[in-house]
CSV table of C-alpha atoms and ligand atoms in Angstrom, one decimal:
chain,number,residue,atom,x,y,z
G,8,MET,CA,124.7,97.8,99.6
G,9,SER,CA,126.0,95.4,102.3
G,10,ILE,CA,123.4,93.7,104.3
G,11,PRO,CA,124.4,92.6,107.9
G,12,ARG,CA,123.5,89.1,109.2
G,13,THR,CA,121.8,90.4,112.3
G,14,GLN,CA,119.8,93.4,113.1
G,15,ARG,CA,118.0,95.4,116.0
G,16,ALA,CA,114.3,94.4,116.2
G,17,TRP,CA,111.4,94.3,118.6
G,18,LEU,CA,110.4,90.8,119.6
G,19,VAL,CA,107.1,89.5,121.0
G,20,ALA,CA,108.3,86.9,123.5
G,21,ALA,CA,105.0,85.6,124.9
G,22,LYS,CA,101.2,86.3,124.8
G,23,GLY,CA,100.3,89.6,126.6
G,24,THR,CA,100.2,93.3,126.4
G,25,PRO,CA,103.0,95.2,124.7
G,26,ALA,CA,104.4,96.4,128.1
G,27,GLN,CA,104.5,92.8,129.2
G,28,VAL,CA,105.8,90.9,126.2
G,29,LEU,CA,107.8,93.2,123.9
G,30,ARG,CA,111.6,93.5,124.2
G,31,MET,CA,114.3,94.9,122.0
G,32,ASP,CA,117.0,92.5,120.7
G,33,ASP,CA,120.2,93.6,119.0
G,34,ASN,CA,121.0,90.1,117.6
G,35,VAL,CA,118.0,89.2,115.5
G,36,PRO,CA,118.7,87.4,112.2
G,37,VAL,CA,118.0,89.5,109.1
G,38,PRO,CA,115.3,87.6,107.4
G,39,THR,CA,116.1,85.3,104.4
G,40,LEU,CA,113.8,85.6,101.3
G,41,ALA,CA,111.5,83.3,99.6
G,42,LYS,CA,110.6,83.6,96.0
G,43,GLY,CA,108.7,86.9,95.4
G,44,GLU,CA,109.9,88.5,98.6
G,45,VAL,CA,112.2,91.5,98.7
G,46,LEU,CA,114.3,92.8,101.6
G,47,VAL,CA,113.4,96.3,102.8
G,48,GLN,CA,115.6,98.4,105.0
G,49,VAL,CA,112.9,99.9,107.1
G,50,ARG,CA,112.9,103.7,107.5
G,51,ALA,CA,109.7,104.1,109.5
G,52,ALA,CA,107.1,101.7,110.7
G,53,ALA,CA,103.5,102.6,111.8
G,54,LEU,CA,101.5,100.8,114.6
G,55,ASN,CA,98.1,99.3,114.0
G,56,PRO,CA,95.6,98.0,116.6
G,57,VAL,CA,95.6,94.6,114.9
G,58,ALA,CA,99.2,94.1,116.1
G,59,TYR,CA,98.5,94.5,119.9
G,60,LYS,CA,95.3,92.5,119.4
G,61,ILE,CA,97.3,89.7,117.8
G,62,MET,CA,100.0,90.0,120.5
G,63,GLY,CA,97.5,89.6,123.3
G,64,MET,CA,95.0,87.1,121.9
G,65,VAL,CA,96.6,84.7,119.3
G,66,PRO,CA,97.7,81.5,121.1
G,67,GLY,CA,101.2,80.1,120.7
G,68,PHE,CA,100.0,77.0,118.6
G,69,ILE,CA,98.7,79.4,115.9
G,70,LEU,CA,101.6,82.0,116.1
G,71,LYS,CA,105.1,80.9,117.0
G,72,ARG,CA,106.9,83.2,119.3
G,73,PRO,CA,109.2,85.2,119.5
G,74,TYR,CA,108.3,87.1,116.4
G,75,ILE,CA,108.6,90.7,115.0
G,76,PRO,CA,105.4,92.6,115.4
G,77,GLU,CA,103.7,95.2,113.0
G,78,HIS,CA,102.6,95.5,109.4
G,79,ASP,CA,103.1,99.1,107.9
G,80,LEU,CA,106.5,100.2,106.6
G,81,ALA,CA,108.3,102.7,104.4
G,82,GLY,CA,111.8,102.0,103.4
G,83,ILE,CA,114.5,101.1,100.8
G,84,VAL,CA,114.8,98.0,98.9
G,85,VAL,CA,118.2,96.4,99.7
G,86,ASP,CA,117.7,93.0,98.0
G,87,ALA,CA,115.3,93.1,95.1
G,88,ASN,CA,115.5,89.3,94.7
G,89,GLY,CA,114.7,89.3,90.9
G,90,SER,CA,111.6,91.3,91.4
G,91,LYS,CA,110.2,94.4,89.6
G,92,PHE,CA,112.2,96.5,92.1
G,93,LYS,CA,115.8,97.4,92.1
G,94,THR,CA,118.2,98.0,95.0
G,95,GLY,CA,117.7,101.6,96.4
G,96,ASP,CA,114.0,101.9,95.3
G,97,GLU,CA,112.0,103.8,97.9
G,98,VAL,CA,108.8,101.8,98.8
G,99,PHE,CA,105.9,101.6,101.1
G,100,GLY,CA,103.3,99.0,101.9
G,101,PHE,CA,102.1,96.6,104.6
G,102,LEU,CA,102.3,92.9,105.6
G,103,SER,CA,99.0,91.1,105.9
G,104,ALA,CA,98.3,89.5,109.2
G,105,PRO,CA,97.6,85.8,108.1
G,106,PRO,CA,100.8,85.3,106.2
G,107,ALA,CA,102.7,86.8,109.1
G,108,PHE,CA,101.2,83.8,111.1
G,109,ARG,CA,103.0,81.3,108.9
G,110,ARG,CA,106.4,83.1,108.5
G,111,PRO,CA,106.3,85.7,111.3
G,112,SER,CA,108.5,88.6,110.5
G,113,GLY,CA,107.0,92.1,111.0
G,114,THR,CA,108.0,95.7,110.3
G,115,LEU,CA,109.3,96.8,113.7
G,116,ALA,CA,112.8,95.9,112.7
G,117,GLN,CA,115.7,97.4,110.7
G,118,TYR,CA,115.0,95.0,107.9
G,119,ALA,CA,111.7,93.4,106.8
G,120,ARG,CA,111.0,90.8,104.2
G,121,VAL,CA,107.9,91.7,102.2
G,122,PRO,CA,106.1,90.2,99.1
G,123,ALA,CA,107.1,92.4,96.2
G,124,SER,CA,103.5,92.4,95.3
G,125,ALA,CA,102.6,94.3,98.5
G,126,LEU,CA,104.9,97.2,97.8
G,127,VAL,CA,104.8,100.3,95.5
G,128,CYS,CA,107.1,103.2,95.2
G,129,ARG,CA,106.4,105.7,98.0
G,130,PRO,CA,104.9,109.1,97.1
G,131,THR,CA,107.9,111.6,97.4
G,132,ASN,CA,105.7,114.7,98.2
G,133,ILE,CA,105.4,113.4,101.8
G,134,SER,CA,107.9,112.4,104.5
G,135,TRP,CA,109.0,108.9,105.4
G,136,THR,CA,107.1,108.9,108.6
G,137,GLU,CA,103.9,110.2,106.8
G,138,ALA,CA,104.3,107.5,104.2
G,139,ALA,CA,104.6,104.7,106.8
G,140,GLY,CA,101.2,105.5,108.3
G,141,ILE,CA,99.3,105.3,105.0
G,142,PRO,CA,99.1,101.8,103.6
G,143,LEU,CA,97.1,99.5,105.9
G,144,VAL,CA,94.5,102.1,107.0
G,145,ALA,CA,94.1,103.9,103.7
G,146,MET,CA,93.8,100.5,101.9
G,147,THR,CA,91.1,99.4,104.4
G,148,ALA,CA,89.0,102.5,103.8
G,149,TYR,CA,89.6,102.4,100.0
G,150,GLN,CA,88.6,98.7,99.7
G,151,ALA,CA,85.7,99.1,102.1
G,152,LEU,CA,84.2,102.1,100.3
G,153,PHE,CA,84.8,101.4,96.7
G,154,LYS,CA,85.4,97.7,96.2
G,155,ILE,CA,83.0,96.3,98.7
G,156,ALA,CA,80.3,99.0,99.3
G,157,LYS,CA,80.7,100.3,95.6
G,158,LEU,CA,80.3,103.9,96.8
G,159,GLU,CA,79.9,106.3,93.8
G,160,ALA,CA,80.2,110.0,93.1
G,161,GLY,CA,77.2,111.9,94.3
G,162,GLN,CA,76.3,109.3,97.0
G,163,SER,CA,76.4,109.7,100.7
G,164,VAL,CA,78.4,107.9,103.4
G,165,PHE,CA,78.3,107.8,107.2
G,166,VAL,CA,81.7,107.3,108.7
G,167,ASN,CA,81.3,105.9,112.3
G,168,GLY,CA,84.7,107.0,113.8
G,169,GLY,CA,85.8,109.9,111.6
G,170,SER,CA,88.8,110.4,113.8
G,171,THR,CA,90.2,106.9,113.7
G,172,ALA,CA,92.9,106.5,111.1
G,173,VAL,CA,90.6,104.3,109.0
G,174,GLY,CA,87.8,106.9,109.3
G,175,ALA,CA,90.1,109.8,108.5
G,176,PHE,CA,91.2,108.3,105.2
G,177,ALA,CA,87.5,107.1,104.5
G,178,ILE,CA,86.4,110.8,104.7
G,179,GLN,CA,89.2,112.0,102.5
G,180,LEU,CA,88.7,109.3,99.9
G,181,ALA,CA,84.9,109.8,99.8
G,182,LYS,CA,85.3,113.5,99.4
G,183,ALA,CA,87.9,113.0,96.7
G,184,ASN,CA,85.4,111.0,94.8
G,185,GLY,CA,82.6,113.6,95.0
G,186,CYS,CA,80.5,112.1,97.9
G,187,THR,CA,78.7,113.6,100.8
G,188,VAL,CA,80.1,112.6,104.1
G,189,ALA,CA,78.8,112.6,107.6
G,190,ALA,CA,81.0,111.3,110.5
G,191,SER,CA,81.1,110.7,114.2
G,192,ALA,CA,83.7,111.5,116.7
G,193,SER,CA,84.0,113.0,120.1
G,194,GLY,CA,83.4,116.8,120.3
G,195,LYS,CA,87.2,117.6,120.7
G,196,ASN,CA,87.8,116.1,117.2
G,197,GLU,CA,85.0,118.0,115.4
G,198,ALA,CA,87.5,120.6,113.9
G,199,PHE,CA,89.8,117.6,112.8
G,200,VAL,CA,87.0,115.7,111.2
G,201,ARG,CA,85.5,118.7,109.5
G,202,GLY,CA,89.0,119.6,108.3
G,203,LEU,CA,89.2,116.4,106.5
G,204,GLY,CA,86.1,117.3,104.6
G,205,ALA,CA,83.1,115.9,106.5
G,206,ASP,CA,79.9,117.8,105.7
G,207,GLU,CA,78.0,116.8,108.8
G,208,PHE,CA,79.4,116.0,112.3
G,209,PHE,CA,77.9,114.0,115.2
G,210,ASP,CA,79.5,113.9,118.7
G,211,TYR,CA,79.1,110.2,119.8
G,212,THR,CA,79.7,111.2,123.5
G,213,LYS,CA,76.4,113.2,123.6
G,214,GLY,CA,74.2,110.1,123.6
G,215,PRO,CA,73.7,106.8,121.9
G,216,LEU,CA,74.6,107.3,118.2
G,217,HIS,CA,71.6,105.4,116.8
G,218,GLU,CA,69.2,107.7,118.8
G,219,THR,CA,71.2,110.8,117.8
G,220,LEU,CA,70.9,109.8,114.1
G,221,ALA,CA,67.2,108.8,114.3
G,222,ALA,CA,66.4,112.2,115.9
G,223,ALA,CA,68.3,114.1,113.3
G,224,ASN,CA,65.9,112.8,110.7
G,225,LEU,CA,68.5,112.5,108.0
G,226,PRO,CA,68.0,111.1,104.5
G,227,LYS,CA,69.2,107.5,104.2
G,228,PHE,CA,72.9,107.0,103.6
G,229,HIS,CA,74.1,104.9,100.7
G,230,VAL,CA,76.9,103.4,102.8
G,231,PHE,CA,77.5,103.3,106.5
G,232,LEU,CA,81.2,102.5,107.4
G,233,GLU,CA,81.9,101.2,110.9
G,234,ALA,CA,85.5,102.5,111.5
G,235,VAL,CA,85.8,102.1,115.2
G,236,GLY,CA,85.6,98.5,116.1
G,237,PRO,CA,86.6,97.1,119.6
G,238,GLN,CA,88.6,99.8,121.4
G,239,PRO,CA,91.4,99.0,123.9
G,240,LYS,CA,89.9,101.2,126.7
G,241,GLY,CA,86.6,102.8,127.4
G,242,PHE,CA,84.8,100.7,124.9
G,243,ASP,CA,81.1,100.8,125.3
G,244,ILE,CA,80.3,97.2,124.4
G,245,GLY,CA,76.5,97.7,125.1
G,246,GLY,CA,76.5,100.9,122.8
G,247,PHE,CA,78.5,99.1,120.1
G,248,TRP,CA,76.0,96.1,119.9
G,249,LYS,CA,73.0,98.4,120.1
G,250,LEU,CA,74.5,100.1,117.1
G,251,VAL,CA,75.4,96.9,115.3
G,252,TRP,CA,71.7,95.7,115.9
G,253,LYS,CA,70.1,99.0,114.7
G,254,VAL,CA,72.4,99.5,111.7
G,255,TYR,CA,73.2,96.0,110.5
G,256,LEU,CA,71.1,93.4,112.0
G,257,GLN,CA,67.6,94.5,113.0
G,258,PRO,CA,65.2,92.8,110.5
G,259,GLY,CA,62.5,94.8,108.6
G,260,TRP,CA,59.7,93.2,110.6
G,261,LEU,CA,61.2,94.5,113.8
G,262,GLY,CA,61.6,98.1,112.5
G,263,GLY,CA,65.0,97.8,110.6
G,264,THR,CA,65.6,99.1,107.2
G,265,ARG,CA,66.7,97.0,104.1
G,266,ARG,CA,70.4,96.9,103.8
G,267,SER,CA,73.3,94.4,103.3
G,268,TRP,CA,76.4,94.4,105.3
G,269,ARG,CA,79.9,92.8,105.3
G,270,ILE,CA,82.7,92.5,107.8
G,271,ILE,CA,85.9,93.4,105.8
G,272,SER,CA,89.5,92.3,106.2
G,273,VAL,CA,91.9,94.5,104.3
G,274,ALA,CA,93.6,92.6,101.5
G,275,ASN,CA,97.1,93.1,100.0
G,276,ASN,CA,96.8,94.4,96.5
G,277,GLY,CA,99.4,96.2,94.6
G,278,ASP,CA,96.9,98.0,92.3
G,279,ASP,CA,94.8,99.4,95.2
G,280,LEU,CA,98.0,100.6,96.9
G,281,GLN,CA,99.1,102.2,93.6
G,282,ARG,CA,95.8,104.1,93.5
G,283,VAL,CA,96.2,105.2,97.1
G,284,ALA,CA,99.7,106.4,96.3
G,285,ALA,CA,98.3,108.4,93.4
G,286,TYR,CA,95.7,110.1,95.6
G,287,VAL,CA,98.5,111.0,97.9
G,288,SER,CA,100.9,112.3,95.0
G,289,GLU,CA,98.1,114.4,93.6
G,290,GLY,CA,97.4,116.0,97.0
G,291,LYS,CA,93.9,114.5,97.1
G,292,ILE,CA,94.5,112.7,100.4
G,293,LYS,CA,96.8,113.9,103.1
G,294,PRO,CA,98.8,111.7,105.5
G,295,ILE,CA,97.7,112.1,109.2
G,296,VAL,CA,100.3,111.4,111.8
G,297,ASP,CA,99.3,111.6,115.5
G,298,SER,CA,102.8,111.3,116.8
G,299,THR,CA,106.3,109.9,116.0
G,300,PHE,CA,108.5,107.9,118.5
G,301,ALA,CA,112.2,106.9,118.4
G,302,PHE,CA,112.8,103.1,117.7
G,303,GLU,CA,113.9,102.6,121.4
G,304,ASP,CA,110.6,104.2,122.5
G,305,ALA,CA,108.2,101.7,120.9
G,306,LEU,CA,106.7,100.8,124.4
G,307,GLU,CA,105.6,104.5,124.8
G,308,ALA,CA,104.2,104.5,121.3
G,309,TYR,CA,102.2,101.4,122.2
G,310,GLU,CA,100.9,103.2,125.4
G,311,ARG,CA,99.7,106.0,123.1
G,312,MET,CA,98.0,103.5,120.8
G,313,THR,CA,96.2,101.5,123.5
G,314,SER,CA,95.0,104.7,125.1
G,315,GLY,CA,92.5,104.6,122.1
G,316,ARG,CA,92.7,108.5,121.8
G,317,ALA,CA,95.2,108.8,118.8
G,318,THR,CA,94.1,111.1,116.0
G,319,GLY,CA,96.0,109.7,113.1
G,320,LYS,CA,98.9,107.4,112.9
G,321,ILE,CA,101.5,106.6,115.5
G,322,VAL,CA,104.8,106.1,113.7
G,323,ILE,CA,108.2,104.8,114.8
G,324,LYS,CA,111.3,106.3,113.3
G,325,VAL,CA,113.3,103.0,112.9
G,326,ASP,CA,116.0,105.1,111.2
G,327,PRO,CA,116.7,108.0,113.6
G,328,ASN,CA,117.5,110.4,110.8
G,329,VAL,CA,114.3,110.2,108.8
G,330,ASP,CA,111.9,113.1,108.6
L,2,LIG,N1,89.0,94.8,109.2
L,2,LIG,C1,90.2,95.4,108.8
L,2,LIG,O1,90.8,95.0,107.8
L,2,LIG,C2,90.8,96.5,109.6
L,2,LIG,C3,91.8,97.3,109.2
L,2,LIG,C4,92.4,98.3,109.9
L,2,LIG,C5,91.7,98.6,111.1
L,2,LIG,N2,90.7,97.8,111.6
L,2,LIG,C6,90.1,98.1,112.9
L,2,LIG,O2,89.4,99.4,112.7
L,2,LIG,C7,89.4,100.0,114.0
L,2,LIG,C8,90.0,101.5,113.8
L,2,LIG,O3,91.5,101.4,113.5
L,2,LIG,P1,92.3,102.6,113.6
L,2,LIG,O4,93.8,102.2,113.4
L,2,LIG,O5,91.8,103.5,112.5
L,2,LIG,O6,92.1,103.1,115.1
L,2,LIG,P2,92.7,104.4,115.8
L,2,LIG,O7,93.2,105.5,114.9
L,2,LIG,O8,93.7,103.8,116.8
L,2,LIG,O9,91.4,104.8,116.7
L,2,LIG,C9,91.6,105.9,117.7
L,2,LIG,C10,90.5,106.9,117.5
L,2,LIG,O10,89.3,106.2,117.8
L,2,LIG,C11,88.3,107.1,118.2
L,2,LIG,N3,87.3,106.5,119.0
L,2,LIG,C12,87.3,105.7,120.1
L,2,LIG,N4,86.0,105.3,120.4
L,2,LIG,C13,85.2,105.8,119.6
L,2,LIG,C14,83.7,105.8,119.4
L,2,LIG,N5,83.0,105.1,120.2
L,2,LIG,N6,83.2,106.4,118.3
L,2,LIG,C15,83.9,107.2,117.4
L,2,LIG,N7,85.3,107.2,117.6
L,2,LIG,C16,85.9,106.6,118.6
L,2,LIG,C17,89.1,108.1,119.0
L,2,LIG,O11,88.6,109.4,119.1
L,2,LIG,P3,88.1,110.1,120.4
L,2,LIG,O12,89.3,110.4,121.2
L,2,LIG,O13,87.4,111.3,119.9
L,2,LIG,O14,87.2,109.1,121.0
L,2,LIG,C18,90.5,108.1,118.4
L,2,LIG,O15,90.7,109.2,117.5
L,2,LIG,C19,90.3,99.1,115.0
L,2,LIG,O16,89.3,98.5,115.7
L,2,LIG,C20,91.1,98.3,114.0
L,2,LIG,O17,91.4,97.0,114.6
L,2,LIG,C21,90.3,96.8,110.8
């Protein structure tokens, strides 16, 4: 397979919003590989909120610009570089954010360098665009529920944000492991969230969530997963901190319950990704695509992402011919 020296890629030129700082460039060098990295011809790349947050917030002395943004990809290995892969392998995975700070080279490009340890063979029962939207969010949900919170079969979990991509995979993974799931979302997404398997639904637009939950007089949940986080628009910071206070911080002597909590940061781990891929191959969890965009239309895709209203993943067809 012949690899060109330059490629078409989106570049982040300065600190700001996608509309302000993203531009397409047809003459970006194809990345060179370090030991342990493979070169992937990107078929599809999915957007993640962390990318526009980094774009708008991380100063130049930490992250050198211009750089190629984004983390998730599905594509074909074109230089296996002595790794476990061979040329032509169909893979998916994601690039962690901190390493991208050191050697910035993201997935919104025709070619991406990726640590071989961060890739596995893609499930072939789903499309390229569906595959691209799985790794980062499904791994976040998987690691949060099972590696950090140690959720077990027969236990219950509350997913705050059942229609976020992280929340949607958390619901599916919890149900696939025999757990009871309650989830919040706005009323328009009730059918979507219940369709993923949620046993109980709470509309967060009807009132402060902690009051709704207290009034519902529910048994205690074994795990409470916060899958919303700071949202780009319409984020109710007061409501968020009230929820954080009630659910995570309020000490027992002020009426809080006993619980431990962790802020998690998804970690690249080939074994976990392999497990996620197996769930998909076995049909136990399904990909969730909100919308797909042509490579040239990435700015429109970011508009959709920063609306905060996507239900599932926003995926860019880097190769226009992929399904
Ligand atoms: N720590 C980590 O490692 C890690 C990894 C991945 C993601 N994250 C973070 O996790 C969060 C979710 O990411 P994502 O990609 O899954 O988001 P996303 O899919 O882009 O989230 C969009 C969804 O959020 C819902 N939403 C907005 N405000 C809500 C609220 N107050 N309560 C419940 N749902 C609400 C919207 O539903 P409605 O239209 O119904 O409101 C929409 O469906 C982000 O803050 C992201 O940065 C962290």
